Tab-separated table of C-alpha atoms in Angstrom:
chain	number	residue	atom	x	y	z
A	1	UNK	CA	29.321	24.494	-14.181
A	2	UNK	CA	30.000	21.370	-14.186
A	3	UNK	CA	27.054	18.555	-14.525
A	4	UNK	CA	26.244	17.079	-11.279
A	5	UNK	CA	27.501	13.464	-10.383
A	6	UNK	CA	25.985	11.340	-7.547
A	7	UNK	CA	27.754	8.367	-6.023
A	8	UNK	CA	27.051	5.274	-5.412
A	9	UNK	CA	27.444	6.367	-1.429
A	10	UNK	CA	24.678	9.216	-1.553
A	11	UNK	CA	22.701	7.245	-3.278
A	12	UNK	CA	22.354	4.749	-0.844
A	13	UNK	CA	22.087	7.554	1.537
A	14	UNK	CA	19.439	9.017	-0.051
A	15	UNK	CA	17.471	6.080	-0.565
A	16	UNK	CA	17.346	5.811	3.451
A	17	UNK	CA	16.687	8.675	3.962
A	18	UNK	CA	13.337	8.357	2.177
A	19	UNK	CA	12.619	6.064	4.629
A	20	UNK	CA	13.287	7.743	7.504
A	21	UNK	CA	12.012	11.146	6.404
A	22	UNK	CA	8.678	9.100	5.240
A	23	UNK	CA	8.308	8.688	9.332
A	24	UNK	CA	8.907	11.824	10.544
A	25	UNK	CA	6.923	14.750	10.615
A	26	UNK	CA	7.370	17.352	8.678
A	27	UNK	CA	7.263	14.593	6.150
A	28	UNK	CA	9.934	14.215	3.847
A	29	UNK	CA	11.351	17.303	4.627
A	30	UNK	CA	15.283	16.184	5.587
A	31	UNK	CA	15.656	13.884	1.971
A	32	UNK	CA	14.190	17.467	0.464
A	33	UNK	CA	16.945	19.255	1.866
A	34	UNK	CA	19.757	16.885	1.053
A	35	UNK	CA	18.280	16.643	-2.677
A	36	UNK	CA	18.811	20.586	-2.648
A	37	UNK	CA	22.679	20.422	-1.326
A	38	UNK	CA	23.314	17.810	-4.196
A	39	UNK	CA	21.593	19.731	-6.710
A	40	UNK	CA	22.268	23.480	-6.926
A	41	UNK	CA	19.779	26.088	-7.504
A	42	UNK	CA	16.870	23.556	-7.415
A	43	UNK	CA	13.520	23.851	-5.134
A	44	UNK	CA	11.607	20.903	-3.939
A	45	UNK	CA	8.307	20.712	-2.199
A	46	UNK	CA	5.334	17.896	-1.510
A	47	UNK	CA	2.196	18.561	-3.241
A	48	UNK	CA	-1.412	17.273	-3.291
A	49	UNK	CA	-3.877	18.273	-5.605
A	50	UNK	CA	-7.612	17.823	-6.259
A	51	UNK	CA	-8.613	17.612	-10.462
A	52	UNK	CA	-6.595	20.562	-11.537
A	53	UNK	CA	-6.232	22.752	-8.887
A	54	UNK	CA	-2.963	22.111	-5.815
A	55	UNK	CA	-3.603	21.688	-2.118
A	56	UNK	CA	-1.151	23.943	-0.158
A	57	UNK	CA	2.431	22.566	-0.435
A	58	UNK	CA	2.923	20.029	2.906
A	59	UNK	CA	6.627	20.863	3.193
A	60	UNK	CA	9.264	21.949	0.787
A	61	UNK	CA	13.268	22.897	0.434
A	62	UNK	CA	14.644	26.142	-1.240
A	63	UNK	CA	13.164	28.867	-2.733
A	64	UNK	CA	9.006	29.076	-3.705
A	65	UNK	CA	6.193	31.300	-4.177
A	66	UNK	CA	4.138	32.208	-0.721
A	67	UNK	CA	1.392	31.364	-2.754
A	68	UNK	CA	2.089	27.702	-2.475
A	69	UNK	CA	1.374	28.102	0.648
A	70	UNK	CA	-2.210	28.303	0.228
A	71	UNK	CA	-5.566	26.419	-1.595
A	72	UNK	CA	-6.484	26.921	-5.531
A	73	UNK	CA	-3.309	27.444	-7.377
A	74	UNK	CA	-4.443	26.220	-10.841
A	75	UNK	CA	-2.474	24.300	-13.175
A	76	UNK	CA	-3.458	25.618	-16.185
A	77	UNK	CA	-1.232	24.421	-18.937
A	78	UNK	CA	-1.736	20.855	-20.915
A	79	UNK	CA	0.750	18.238	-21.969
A	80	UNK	CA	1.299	16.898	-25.716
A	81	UNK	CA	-1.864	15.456	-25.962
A	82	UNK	CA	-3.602	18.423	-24.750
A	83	UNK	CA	-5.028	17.143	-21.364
A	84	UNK	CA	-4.361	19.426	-18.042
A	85	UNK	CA	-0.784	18.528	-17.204
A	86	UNK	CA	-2.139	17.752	-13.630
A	87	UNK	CA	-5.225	15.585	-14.227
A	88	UNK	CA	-3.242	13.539	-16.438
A	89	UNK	CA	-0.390	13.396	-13.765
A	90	UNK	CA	-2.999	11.454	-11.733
A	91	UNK	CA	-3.856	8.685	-14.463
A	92	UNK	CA	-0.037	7.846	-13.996
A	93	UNK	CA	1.585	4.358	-12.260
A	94	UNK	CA	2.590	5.510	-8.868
A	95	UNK	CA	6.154	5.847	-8.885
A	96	UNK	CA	5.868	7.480	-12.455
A	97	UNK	CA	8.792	10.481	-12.561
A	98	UNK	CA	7.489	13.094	-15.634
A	99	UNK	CA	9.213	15.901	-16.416
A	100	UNK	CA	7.908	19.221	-18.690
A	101	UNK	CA	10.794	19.411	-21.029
A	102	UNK	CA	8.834	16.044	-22.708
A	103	UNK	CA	5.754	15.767	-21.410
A	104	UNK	CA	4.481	19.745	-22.790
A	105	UNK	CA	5.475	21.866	-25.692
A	106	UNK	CA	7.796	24.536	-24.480
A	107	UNK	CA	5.875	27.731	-25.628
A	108	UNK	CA	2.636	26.154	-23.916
A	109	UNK	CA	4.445	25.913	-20.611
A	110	UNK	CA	6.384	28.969	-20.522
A	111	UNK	CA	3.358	31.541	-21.497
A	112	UNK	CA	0.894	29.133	-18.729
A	113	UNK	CA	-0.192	31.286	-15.966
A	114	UNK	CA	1.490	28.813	-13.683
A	115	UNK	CA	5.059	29.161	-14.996
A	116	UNK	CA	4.537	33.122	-15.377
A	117	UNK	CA	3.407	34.207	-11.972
A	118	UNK	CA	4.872	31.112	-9.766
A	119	UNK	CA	8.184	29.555	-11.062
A	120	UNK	CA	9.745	32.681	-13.322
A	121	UNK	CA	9.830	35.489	-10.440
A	122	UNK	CA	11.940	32.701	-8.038
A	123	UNK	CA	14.135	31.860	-10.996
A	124	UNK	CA	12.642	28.476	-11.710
A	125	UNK	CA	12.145	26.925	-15.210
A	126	UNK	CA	11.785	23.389	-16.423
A	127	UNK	CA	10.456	20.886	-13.242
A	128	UNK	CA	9.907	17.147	-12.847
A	129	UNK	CA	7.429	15.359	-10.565
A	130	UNK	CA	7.438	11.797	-8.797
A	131	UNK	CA	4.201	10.620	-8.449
A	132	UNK	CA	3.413	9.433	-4.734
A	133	UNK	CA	0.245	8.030	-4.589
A	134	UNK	CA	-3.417	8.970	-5.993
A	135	UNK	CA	-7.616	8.379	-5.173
A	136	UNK	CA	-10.238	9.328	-7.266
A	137	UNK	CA	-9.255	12.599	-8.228
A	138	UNK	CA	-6.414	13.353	-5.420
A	139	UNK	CA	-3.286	12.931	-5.694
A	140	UNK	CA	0.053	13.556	-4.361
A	141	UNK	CA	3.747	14.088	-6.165
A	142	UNK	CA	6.881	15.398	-4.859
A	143	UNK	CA	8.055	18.217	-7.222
A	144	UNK	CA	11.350	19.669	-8.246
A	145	UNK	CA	12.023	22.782	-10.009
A	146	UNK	CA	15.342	23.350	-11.738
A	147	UNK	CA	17.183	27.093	-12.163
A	148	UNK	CA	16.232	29.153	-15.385
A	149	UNK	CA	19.599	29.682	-15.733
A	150	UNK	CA	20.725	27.364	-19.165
A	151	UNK	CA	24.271	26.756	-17.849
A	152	UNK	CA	22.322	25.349	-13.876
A	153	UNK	CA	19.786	23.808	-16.206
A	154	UNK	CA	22.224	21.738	-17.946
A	155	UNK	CA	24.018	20.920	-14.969
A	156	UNK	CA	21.346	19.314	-12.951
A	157	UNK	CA	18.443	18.790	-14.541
A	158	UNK	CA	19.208	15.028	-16.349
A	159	UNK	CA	21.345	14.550	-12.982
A	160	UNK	CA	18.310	15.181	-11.494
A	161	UNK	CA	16.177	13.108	-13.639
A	162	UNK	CA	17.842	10.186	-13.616
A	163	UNK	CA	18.126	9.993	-9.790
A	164	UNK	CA	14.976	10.290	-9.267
A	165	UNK	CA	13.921	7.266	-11.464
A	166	UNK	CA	15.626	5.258	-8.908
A	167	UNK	CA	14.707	6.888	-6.106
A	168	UNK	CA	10.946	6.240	-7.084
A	169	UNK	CA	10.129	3.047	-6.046
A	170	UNK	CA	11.791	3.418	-2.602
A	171	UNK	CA	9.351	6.790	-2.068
A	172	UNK	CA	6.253	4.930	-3.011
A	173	UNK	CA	7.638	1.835	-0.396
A	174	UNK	CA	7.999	4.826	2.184
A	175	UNK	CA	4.937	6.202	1.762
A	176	UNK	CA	2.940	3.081	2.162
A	177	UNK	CA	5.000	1.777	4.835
A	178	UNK	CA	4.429	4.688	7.248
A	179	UNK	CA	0.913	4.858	6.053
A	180	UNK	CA	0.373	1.331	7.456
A	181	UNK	CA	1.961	1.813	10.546
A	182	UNK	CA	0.365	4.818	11.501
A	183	UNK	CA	-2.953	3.377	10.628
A	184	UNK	CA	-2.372	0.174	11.921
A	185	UNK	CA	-1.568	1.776	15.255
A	186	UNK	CA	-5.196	1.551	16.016
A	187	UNK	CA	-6.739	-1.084	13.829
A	188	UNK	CA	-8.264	-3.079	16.891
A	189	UNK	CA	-9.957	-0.038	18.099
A	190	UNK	CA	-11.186	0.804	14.584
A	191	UNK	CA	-12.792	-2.602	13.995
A	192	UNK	CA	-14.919	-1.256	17.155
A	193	UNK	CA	-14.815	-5.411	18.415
A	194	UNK	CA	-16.407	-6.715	15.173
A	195	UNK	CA	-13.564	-9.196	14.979
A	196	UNK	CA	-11.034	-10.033	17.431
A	197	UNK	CA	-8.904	-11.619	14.825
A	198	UNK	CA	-6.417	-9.000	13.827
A	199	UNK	CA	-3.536	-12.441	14.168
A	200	UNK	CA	-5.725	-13.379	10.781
A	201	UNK	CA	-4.412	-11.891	7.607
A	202	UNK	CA	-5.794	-8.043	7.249
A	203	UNK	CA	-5.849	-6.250	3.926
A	204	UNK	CA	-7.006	-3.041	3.718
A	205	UNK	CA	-8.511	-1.381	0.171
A	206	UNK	CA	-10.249	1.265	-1.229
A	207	UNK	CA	-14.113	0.263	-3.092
A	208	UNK	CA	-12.195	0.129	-6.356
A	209	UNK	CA	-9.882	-2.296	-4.942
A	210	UNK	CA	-6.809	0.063	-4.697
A	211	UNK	CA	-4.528	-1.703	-2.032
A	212	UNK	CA	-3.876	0.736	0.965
A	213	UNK	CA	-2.312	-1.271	3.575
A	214	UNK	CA	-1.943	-4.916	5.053
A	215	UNK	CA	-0.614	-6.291	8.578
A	216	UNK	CA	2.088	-8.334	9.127
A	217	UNK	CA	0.149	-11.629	8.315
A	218	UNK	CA	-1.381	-9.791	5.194
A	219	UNK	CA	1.599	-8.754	3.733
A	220	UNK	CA	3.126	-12.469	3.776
A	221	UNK	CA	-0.363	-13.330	2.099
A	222	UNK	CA	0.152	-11.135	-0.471
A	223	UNK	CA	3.632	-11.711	-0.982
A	224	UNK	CA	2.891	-16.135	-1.753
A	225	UNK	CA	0.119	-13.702	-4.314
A	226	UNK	CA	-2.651	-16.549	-3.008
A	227	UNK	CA	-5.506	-15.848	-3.438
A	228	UNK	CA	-4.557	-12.300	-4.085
A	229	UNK	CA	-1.526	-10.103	-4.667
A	230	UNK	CA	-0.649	-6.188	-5.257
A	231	UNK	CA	-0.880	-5.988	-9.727
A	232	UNK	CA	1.434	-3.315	-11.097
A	233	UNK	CA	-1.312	-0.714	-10.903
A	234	UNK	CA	-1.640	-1.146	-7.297
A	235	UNK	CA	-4.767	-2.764	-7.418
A	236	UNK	CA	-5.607	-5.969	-5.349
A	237	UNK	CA	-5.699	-8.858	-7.937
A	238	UNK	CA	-7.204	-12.225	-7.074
A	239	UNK	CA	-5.853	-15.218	-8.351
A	240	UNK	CA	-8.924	-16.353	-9.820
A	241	UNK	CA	-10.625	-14.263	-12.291
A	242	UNK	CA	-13.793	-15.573	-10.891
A	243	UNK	CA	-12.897	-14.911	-7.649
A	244	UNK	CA	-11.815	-11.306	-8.774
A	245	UNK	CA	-15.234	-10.389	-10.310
A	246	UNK	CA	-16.977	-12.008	-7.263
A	247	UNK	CA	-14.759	-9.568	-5.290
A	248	UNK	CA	-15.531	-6.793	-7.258
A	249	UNK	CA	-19.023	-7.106	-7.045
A	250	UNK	CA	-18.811	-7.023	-3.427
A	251	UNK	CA	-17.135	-4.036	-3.257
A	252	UNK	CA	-19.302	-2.680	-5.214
A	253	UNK	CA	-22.314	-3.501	-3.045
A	254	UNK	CA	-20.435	-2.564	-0.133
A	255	UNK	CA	-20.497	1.220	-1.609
A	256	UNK	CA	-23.521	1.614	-1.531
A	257	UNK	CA	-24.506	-0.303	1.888
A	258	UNK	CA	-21.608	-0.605	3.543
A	259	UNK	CA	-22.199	-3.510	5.988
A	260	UNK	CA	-19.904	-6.191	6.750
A	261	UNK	CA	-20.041	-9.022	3.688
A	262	UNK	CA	-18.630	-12.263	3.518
A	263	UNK	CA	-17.282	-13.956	0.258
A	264	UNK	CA	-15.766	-17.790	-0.625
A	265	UNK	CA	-12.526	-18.073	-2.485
A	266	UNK	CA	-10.423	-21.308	-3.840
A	267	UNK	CA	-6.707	-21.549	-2.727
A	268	UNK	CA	-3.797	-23.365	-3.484
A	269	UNK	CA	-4.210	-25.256	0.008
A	270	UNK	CA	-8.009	-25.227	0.249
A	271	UNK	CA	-11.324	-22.659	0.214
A	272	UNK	CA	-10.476	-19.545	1.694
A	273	UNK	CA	-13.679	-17.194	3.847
A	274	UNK	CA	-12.650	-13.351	2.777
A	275	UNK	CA	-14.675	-11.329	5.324
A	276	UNK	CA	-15.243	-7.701	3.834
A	277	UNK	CA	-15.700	-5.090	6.627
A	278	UNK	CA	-16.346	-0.980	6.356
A	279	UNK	CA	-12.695	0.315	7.560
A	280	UNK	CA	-12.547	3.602	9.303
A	281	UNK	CA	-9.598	4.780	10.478
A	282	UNK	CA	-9.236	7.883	12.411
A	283	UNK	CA	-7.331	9.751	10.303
A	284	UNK	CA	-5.671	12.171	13.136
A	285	UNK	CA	-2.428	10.225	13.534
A	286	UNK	CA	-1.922	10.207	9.589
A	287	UNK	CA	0.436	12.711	7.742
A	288	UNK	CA	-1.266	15.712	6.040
A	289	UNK	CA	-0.714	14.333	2.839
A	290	UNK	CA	-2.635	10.900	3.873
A	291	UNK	CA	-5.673	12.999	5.273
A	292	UNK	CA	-6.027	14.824	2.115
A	293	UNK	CA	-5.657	11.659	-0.612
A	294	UNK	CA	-7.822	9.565	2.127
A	295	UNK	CA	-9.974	11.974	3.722
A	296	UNK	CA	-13.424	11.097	1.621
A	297	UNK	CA	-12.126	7.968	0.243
A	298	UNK	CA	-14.213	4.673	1.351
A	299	UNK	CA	-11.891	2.299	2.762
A	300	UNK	CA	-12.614	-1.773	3.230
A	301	UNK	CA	-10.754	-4.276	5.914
A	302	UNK	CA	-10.290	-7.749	4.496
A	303	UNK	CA	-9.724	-10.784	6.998
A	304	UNK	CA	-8.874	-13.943	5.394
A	305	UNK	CA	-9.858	-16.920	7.309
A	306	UNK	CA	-11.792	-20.428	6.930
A	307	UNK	CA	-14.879	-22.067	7.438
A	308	UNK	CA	-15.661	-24.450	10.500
A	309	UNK	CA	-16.099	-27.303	8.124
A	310	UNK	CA	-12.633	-26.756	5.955
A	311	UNK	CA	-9.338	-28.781	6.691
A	312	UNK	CA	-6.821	-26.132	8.112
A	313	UNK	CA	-5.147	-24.393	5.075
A	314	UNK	CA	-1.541	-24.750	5.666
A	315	UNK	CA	-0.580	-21.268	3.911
A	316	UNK	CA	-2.661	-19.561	5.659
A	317	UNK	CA	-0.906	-21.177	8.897
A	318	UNK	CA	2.635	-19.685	6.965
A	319	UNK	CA	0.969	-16.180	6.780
A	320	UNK	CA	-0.116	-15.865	10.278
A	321	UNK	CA	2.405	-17.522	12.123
A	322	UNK	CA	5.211	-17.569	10.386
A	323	UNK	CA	5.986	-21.523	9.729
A	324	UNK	CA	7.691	-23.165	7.330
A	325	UNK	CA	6.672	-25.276	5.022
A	326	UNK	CA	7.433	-28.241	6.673
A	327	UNK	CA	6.376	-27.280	10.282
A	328	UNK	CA	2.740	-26.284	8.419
A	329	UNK	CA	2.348	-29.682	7.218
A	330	UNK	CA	3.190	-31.281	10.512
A	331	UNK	CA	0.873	-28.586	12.085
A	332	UNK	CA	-2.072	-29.705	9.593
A	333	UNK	CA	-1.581	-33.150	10.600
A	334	UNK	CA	-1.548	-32.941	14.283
A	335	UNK	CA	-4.809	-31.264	14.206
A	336	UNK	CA	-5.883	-34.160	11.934
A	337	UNK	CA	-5.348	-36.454	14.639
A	338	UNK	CA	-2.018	-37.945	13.586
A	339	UNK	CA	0.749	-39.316	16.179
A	340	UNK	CA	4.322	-37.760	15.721
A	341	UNK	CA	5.329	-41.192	14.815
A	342	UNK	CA	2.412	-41.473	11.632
A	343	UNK	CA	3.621	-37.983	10.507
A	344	UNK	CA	6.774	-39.735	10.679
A	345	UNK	CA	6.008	-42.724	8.755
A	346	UNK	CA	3.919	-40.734	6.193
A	347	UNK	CA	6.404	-38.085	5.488
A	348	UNK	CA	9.589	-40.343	5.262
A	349	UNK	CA	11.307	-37.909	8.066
A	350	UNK	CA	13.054	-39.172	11.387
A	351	UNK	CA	10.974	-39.053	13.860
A	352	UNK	CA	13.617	-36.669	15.575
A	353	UNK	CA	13.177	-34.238	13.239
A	354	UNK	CA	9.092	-34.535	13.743
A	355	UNK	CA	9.429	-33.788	17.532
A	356	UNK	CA	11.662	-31.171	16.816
A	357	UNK	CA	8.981	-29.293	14.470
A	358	UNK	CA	6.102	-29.953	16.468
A	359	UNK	CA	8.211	-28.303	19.146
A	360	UNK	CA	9.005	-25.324	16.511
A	361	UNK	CA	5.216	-25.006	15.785
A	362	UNK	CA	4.273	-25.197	19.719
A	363	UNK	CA	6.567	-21.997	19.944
A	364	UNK	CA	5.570	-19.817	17.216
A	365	UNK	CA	1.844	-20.530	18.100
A	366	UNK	CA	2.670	-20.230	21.678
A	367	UNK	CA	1.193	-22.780	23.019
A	368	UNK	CA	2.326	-26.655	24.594
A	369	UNK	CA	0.045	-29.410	23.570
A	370	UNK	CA	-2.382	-30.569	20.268
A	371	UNK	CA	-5.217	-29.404	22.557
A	372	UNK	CA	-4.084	-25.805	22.945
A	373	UNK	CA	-2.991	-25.758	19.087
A	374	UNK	CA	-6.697	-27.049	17.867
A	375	UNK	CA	-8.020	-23.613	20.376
A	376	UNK	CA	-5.695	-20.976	19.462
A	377	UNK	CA	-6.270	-22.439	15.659
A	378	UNK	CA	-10.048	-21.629	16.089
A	379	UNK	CA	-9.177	-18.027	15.256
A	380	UNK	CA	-9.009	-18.878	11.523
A	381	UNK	CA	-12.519	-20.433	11.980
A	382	UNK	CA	-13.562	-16.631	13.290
A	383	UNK	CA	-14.053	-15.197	10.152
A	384	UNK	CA	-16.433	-17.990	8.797
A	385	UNK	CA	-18.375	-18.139	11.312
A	386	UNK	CA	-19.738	-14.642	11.112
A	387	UNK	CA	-21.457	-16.337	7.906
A	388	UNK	CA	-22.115	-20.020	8.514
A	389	UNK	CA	-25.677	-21.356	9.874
A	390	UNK	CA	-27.406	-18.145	9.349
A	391	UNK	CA	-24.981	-16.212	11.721
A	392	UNK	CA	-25.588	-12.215	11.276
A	393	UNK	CA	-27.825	-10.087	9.164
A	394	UNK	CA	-29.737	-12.080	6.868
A	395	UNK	CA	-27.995	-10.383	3.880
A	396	UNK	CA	-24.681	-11.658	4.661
A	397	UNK	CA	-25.407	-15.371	3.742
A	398	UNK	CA	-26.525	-16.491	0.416
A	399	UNK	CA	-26.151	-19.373	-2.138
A	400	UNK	CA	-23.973	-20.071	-4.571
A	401	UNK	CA	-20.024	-20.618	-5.204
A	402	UNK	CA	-19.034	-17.321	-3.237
A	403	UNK	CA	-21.444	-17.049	-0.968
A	404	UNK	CA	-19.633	-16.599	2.388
């Protein structure tokens, strides 16, 4: 048999087809089934696990044991370093593709429980997993077994490998992408009124600041990475390392009482008002897979806006309505009281090309004069106001650098 070759056409298909399949329901099933035509004699479900023992598979592609269909399976053999070959699955970078052949010593593997009683009666040997996403002690992988069978094995299982290292970060981007939208579906409702700011930048996190999801607005915040951005380990990272242990902390608190919290942070542009905020989704429009990995997990709602008494922060006008550069700065300056011939004279530009991007900003902000711009502006002002002048719970104000 000869080794299996993918080309540079079904790769591409495959790699949109995570995408789609990420959206549909079963989940993931249709880029399961065109991994198995590709790759003979290999089986391919989603899994979820809590500590070392599997949830029941969420979908899956070629032949498995019935009893993946239910609770408890228990993975009982350990990797080179002689931690459960699960459990240490979970400590992994999302994205992460491991395979057994390396990552545990063959005789371990092939004498586990595991391999005797679920993969050797269908044929399977060696498999390889691509870690999805993980909380606390959940997590979820997509796994693929390869045939027992040497001459198979050698056929597909580098093949296999290798394709699946750059698959991986397209499957993570699915997952969180259709993650978001189905949660975002009914973020309003889920905010139960406290804020009706969802325009404002919205980042959503778990109490040990694992990013889980961000609107529109948030994700252009977190792709400038001020104040914050997504680190490699998929944790929200502020800018500041000040600001990040001040955010921490609040977390922190917020796990314990969770009640609405309000925090100061420096930006490039200007001071920043974080308002943290217990998020809780209904989780009945999420995929299996989501309910499990989220389904105990305490989730925050971050709304980045300003004080009453700041200057406007022009990024934060970039993030939420999608302005330029240019058109923030002219924004800023309108609302500072400036004539379109000042911003003019100040900025060296024609004063053409000033009308012309006050008119761009008056569209994207949808509105027709400084007066209306200065109202539909007050929005950013939203979030600091739930903590200026004693507004709220007593608890929610307080001195000091990050105080609100």
């Amino acid at each position: 048999m000869k080794p299996v070759e993918i080309s540079h056409a079904e790769l591409s298909g495959l790699i949109g087809l995570i995408y789609e399949s990420a959206l549909e329901d079963p989940q993931w099933k249709r880029f399961l089934d065109r991994m198995a035509q590709l790759f003979p004699a290999t089986s391919a479900m989603v899994l979820g696990h809590q500590g070392n023992r599997l949830f029941p598979a969420y979908t899956g592609t070629g032949v498995r044991h019935e009893r993946f269909e239910r609770a408890g399976i228990e993975v009982d053999f350990v990797n080179r370093r002689n931690e459960n070959a699960l459990t240490s699955n979970a400590k992994m970078p999302n994205g992460f593709v491991g395979r057994t052949r390396k990552l545990a010593d063959h005789e371990v593997f092939f004498s586990s429980n595991f391999h005797r009683t679920l993969m050797a009666p269908m044929g399977q040997g060696h498999f390889m997993t691509l870690k999805l996403d993980s909380h606390s002690d959940r997590g979820a992988f997509i796994v693929f077994s390869v045939s027992a069978d040497p001459e198979v094995e050698a056929a597909t299982h580098d093949p296999l490998f290798e394709t699946l290292k750059l698959l991986a970060p397209h499957a993570v981007r699915a997952l969180k992408m259709a993650r978001a939208l189905s949660m975002a579906r009914n973020a309003l409702s889920v905010m139960g009124g406290f804020l009706d700011t969802i325009v404002l930048p919205m980042v959503v996190v778990t109490g040990r600041t694992e990013f889980v999801f961000a609107n529109a607005a948030g994700r252009r915040l977190l792709a400038r990475e001020v104040p914050m951005r997504v680190a490699g380990d998929g944790r929200l990272q502020m800018q500041d390392a000040q600001d990040a242990r001040a955010f921490a902390a609040k977390l922190r608190e917020m796990e314990g009482q969770p009640v609405a919290a309000g925090l100061r942070v420096e930006g490039e542009d200007g001071p920043l008002s974080l308002c943290l905020t217990p998020f809780r989704p209904s989780l009945s429009d999420v995929s299996p897979l989501d309910r499990d990995l989220l389904q105990e997990e305490r989730l925050f709602a971050v709304f980045i806006g300003q004080r009453g008494g700041d200057a406007i922060n022009l990024g934060l006008l970039r993030d939420v309505y999608e302005l330029t550069a240019r058109e923030a700065e002219v924004c800023g300056a309108l609302l500072a009281g400036q004539s379109p011939a000042q911003i003019a004279d100040g900025s060296g530009r024609a004063l053409k090309t000033v009308r012309n991007q006050i008119q761009a900003v008056y569209e994207k902000v949808g509105v027709t004069s400084v007066a209306e711009l200065s109202e539909a502006l007050s929005v950013f002002r939203t979030v600091g106001a739930v903590f200026d002048g004693g507004a709220g719970p007593p608890q929610l104000t307080g001195g000091g650098r990050h105080a609100g």
